[in-house]
CSV table of N, CA and C in Angstrom, one decimal:
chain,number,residue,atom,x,y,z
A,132,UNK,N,0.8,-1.2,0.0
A,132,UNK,CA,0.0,0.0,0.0
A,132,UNK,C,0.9,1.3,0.0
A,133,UNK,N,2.0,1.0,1.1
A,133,UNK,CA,2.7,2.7,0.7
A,133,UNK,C,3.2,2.8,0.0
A,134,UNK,N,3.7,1.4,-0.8
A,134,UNK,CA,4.6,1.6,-2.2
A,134,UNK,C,3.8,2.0,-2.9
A,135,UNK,N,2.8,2.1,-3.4
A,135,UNK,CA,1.7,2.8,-4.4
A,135,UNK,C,1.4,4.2,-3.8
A,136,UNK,N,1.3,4.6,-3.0
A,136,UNK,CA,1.4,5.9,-2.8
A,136,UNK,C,2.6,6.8,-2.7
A,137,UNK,N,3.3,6.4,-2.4
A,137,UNK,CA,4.8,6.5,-2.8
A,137,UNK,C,5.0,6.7,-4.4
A,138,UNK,N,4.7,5.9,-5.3
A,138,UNK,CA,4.3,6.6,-6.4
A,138,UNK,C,3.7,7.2,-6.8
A,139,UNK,N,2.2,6.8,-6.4
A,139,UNK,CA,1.3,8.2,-6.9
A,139,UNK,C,2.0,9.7,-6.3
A,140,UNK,N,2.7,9.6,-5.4
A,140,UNK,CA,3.3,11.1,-4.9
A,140,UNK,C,4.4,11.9,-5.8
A,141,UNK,N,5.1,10.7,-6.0
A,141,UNK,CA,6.6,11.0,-7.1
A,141,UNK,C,5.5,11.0,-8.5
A,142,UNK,N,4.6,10.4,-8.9
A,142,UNK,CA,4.2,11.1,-10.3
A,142,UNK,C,3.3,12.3,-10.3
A,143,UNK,N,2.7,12.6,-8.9
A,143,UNK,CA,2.0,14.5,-8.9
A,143,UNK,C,3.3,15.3,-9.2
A,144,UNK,N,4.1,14.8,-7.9
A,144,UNK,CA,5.4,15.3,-7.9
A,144,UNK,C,5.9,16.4,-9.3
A,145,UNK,N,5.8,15.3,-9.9
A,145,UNK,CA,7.0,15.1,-11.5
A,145,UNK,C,6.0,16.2,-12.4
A,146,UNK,N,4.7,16.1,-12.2
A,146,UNK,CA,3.4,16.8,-12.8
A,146,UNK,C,3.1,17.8,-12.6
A,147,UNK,N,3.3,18.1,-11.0
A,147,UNK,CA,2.7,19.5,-10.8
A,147,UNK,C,3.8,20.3,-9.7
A,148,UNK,N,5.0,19.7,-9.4
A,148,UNK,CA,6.1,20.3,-9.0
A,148,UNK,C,6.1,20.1,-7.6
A,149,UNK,N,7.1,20.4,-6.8
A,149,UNK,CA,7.9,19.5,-5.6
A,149,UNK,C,6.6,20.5,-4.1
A,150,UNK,N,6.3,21.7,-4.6
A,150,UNK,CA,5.2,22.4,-3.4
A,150,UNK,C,3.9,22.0,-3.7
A,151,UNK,N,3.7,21.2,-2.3
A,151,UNK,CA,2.7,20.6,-2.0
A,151,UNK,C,1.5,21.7,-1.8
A,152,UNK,N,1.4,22.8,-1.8
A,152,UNK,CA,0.6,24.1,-1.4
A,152,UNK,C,0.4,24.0,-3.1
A,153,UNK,N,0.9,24.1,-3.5
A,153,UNK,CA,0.6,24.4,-5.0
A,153,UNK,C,-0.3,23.5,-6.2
A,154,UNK,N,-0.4,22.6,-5.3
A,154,UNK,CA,-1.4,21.3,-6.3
A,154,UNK,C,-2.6,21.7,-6.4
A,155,UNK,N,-3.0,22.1,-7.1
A,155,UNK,CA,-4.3,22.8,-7.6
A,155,UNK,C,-4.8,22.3,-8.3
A,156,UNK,N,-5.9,21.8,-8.9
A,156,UNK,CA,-6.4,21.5,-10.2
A,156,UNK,C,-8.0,22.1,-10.8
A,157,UNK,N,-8.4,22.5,-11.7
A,157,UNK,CA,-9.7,23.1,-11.9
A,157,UNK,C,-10.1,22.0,-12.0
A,158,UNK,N,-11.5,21.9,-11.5
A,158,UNK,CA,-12.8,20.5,-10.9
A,158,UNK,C,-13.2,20.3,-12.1
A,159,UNK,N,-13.9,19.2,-12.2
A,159,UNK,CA,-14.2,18.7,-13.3
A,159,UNK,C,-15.7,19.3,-13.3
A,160,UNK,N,-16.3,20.5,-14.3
A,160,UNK,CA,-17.7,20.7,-14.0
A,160,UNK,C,-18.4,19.9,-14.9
A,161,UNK,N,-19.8,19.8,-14.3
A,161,UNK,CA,-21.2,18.8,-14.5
A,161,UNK,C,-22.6,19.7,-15.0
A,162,UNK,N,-22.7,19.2,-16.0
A,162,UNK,CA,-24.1,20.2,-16.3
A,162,UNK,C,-25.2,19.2,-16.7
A,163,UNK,N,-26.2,19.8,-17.1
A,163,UNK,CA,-27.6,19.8,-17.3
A,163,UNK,C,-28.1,18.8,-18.9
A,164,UNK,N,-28.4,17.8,-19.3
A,164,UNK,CA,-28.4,17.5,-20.4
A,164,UNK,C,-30.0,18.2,-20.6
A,165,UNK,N,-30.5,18.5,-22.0
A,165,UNK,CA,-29.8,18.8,-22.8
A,165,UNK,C,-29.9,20.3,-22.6
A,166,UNK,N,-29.1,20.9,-22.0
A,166,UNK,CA,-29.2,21.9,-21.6
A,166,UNK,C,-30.0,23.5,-21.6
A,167,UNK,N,-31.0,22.5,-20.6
A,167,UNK,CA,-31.9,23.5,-20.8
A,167,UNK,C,-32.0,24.0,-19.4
A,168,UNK,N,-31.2,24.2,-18.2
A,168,UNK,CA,-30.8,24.4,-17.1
A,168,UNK,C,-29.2,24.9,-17.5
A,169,UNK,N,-29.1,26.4,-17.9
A,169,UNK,CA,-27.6,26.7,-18.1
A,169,UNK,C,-26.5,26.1,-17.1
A,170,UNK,N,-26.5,26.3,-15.9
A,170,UNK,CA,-25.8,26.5,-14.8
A,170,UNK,C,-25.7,25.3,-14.9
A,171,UNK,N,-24.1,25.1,-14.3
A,171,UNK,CA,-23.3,23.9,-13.9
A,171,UNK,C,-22.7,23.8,-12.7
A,172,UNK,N,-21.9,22.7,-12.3
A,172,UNK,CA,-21.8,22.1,-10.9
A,172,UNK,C,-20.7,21.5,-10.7
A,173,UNK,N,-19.5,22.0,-9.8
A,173,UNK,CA,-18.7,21.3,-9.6
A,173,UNK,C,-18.7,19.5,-9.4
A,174,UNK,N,-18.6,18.8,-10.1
A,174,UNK,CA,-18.6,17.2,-9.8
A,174,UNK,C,-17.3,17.0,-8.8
A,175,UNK,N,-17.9,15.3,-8.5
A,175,UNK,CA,-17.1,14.9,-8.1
A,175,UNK,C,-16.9,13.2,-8.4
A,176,UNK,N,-16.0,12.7,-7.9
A,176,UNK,CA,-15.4,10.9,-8.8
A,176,UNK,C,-15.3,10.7,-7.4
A,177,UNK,N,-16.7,9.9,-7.3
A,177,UNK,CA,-16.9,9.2,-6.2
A,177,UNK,C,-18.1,8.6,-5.7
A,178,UNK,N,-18.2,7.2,-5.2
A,178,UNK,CA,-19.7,6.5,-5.8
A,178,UNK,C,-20.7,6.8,-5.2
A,179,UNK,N,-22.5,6.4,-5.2
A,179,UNK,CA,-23.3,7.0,-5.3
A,179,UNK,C,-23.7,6.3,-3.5
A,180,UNK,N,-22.9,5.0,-3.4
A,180,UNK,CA,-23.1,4.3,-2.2
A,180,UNK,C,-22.0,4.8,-1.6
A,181,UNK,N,-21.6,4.6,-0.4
A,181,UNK,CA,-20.5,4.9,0.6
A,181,UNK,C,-20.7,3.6,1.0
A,182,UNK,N,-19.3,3.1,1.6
A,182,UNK,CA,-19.5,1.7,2.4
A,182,UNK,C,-18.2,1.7,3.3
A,183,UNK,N,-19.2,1.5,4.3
A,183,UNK,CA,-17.9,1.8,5.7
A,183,UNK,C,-17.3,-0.2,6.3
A,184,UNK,N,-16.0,0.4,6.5
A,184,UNK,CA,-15.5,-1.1,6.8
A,184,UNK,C,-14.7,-0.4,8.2
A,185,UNK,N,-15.2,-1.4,9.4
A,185,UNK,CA,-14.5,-1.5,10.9
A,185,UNK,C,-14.1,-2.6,10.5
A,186,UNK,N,-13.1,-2.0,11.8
A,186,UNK,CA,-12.0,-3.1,12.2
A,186,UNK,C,-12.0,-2.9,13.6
A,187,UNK,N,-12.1,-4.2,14.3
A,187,UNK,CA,-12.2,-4.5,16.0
A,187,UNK,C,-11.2,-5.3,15.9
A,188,UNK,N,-11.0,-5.2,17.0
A,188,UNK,CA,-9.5,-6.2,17.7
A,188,UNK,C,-9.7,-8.0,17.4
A,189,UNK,N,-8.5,-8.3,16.9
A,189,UNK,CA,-8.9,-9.7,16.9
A,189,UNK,C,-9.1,-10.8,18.3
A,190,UNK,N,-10.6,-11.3,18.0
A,190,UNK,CA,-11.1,-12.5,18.6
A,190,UNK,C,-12.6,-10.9,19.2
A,191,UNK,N,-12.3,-10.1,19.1
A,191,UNK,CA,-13.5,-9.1,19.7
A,191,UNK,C,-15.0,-9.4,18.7
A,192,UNK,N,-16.3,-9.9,19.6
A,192,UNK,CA,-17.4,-10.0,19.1
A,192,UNK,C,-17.5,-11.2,18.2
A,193,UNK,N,-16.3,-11.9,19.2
A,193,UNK,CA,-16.8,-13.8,18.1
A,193,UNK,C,-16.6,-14.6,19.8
């Protein structure tokens, strides 16, 4: 797991430069088909469910 993050860091890194204050990116906006509602909406990439996963101590609630 931190090896992949570890990468994804060194390739923002390489993309958008070594200051972390500085990673910016314009959002992806979302509009209205077929547009008859001008106005649009910042989106976002992420699902429609949420799904939570706990973790308890092992042998806890068996």
């Amino acid at each position: 797991l931190w090896a992949a993050i570890d990468t994804a860091v060194q390739q923002a890194a390489a993309e958008l430069g070594d200051d972390l204050s500085a990673w910016r990116r314009e959002g992806t906006r979302v509009g209205f088909t077929p547009d008859l509602i001008p106005n649009d909406f910042r989106g976002t990439n992420r699902p429609t469910y949420q799904q939570v996963l706990e973790f308890a101590p092992e042998g806890a609630g068996q």
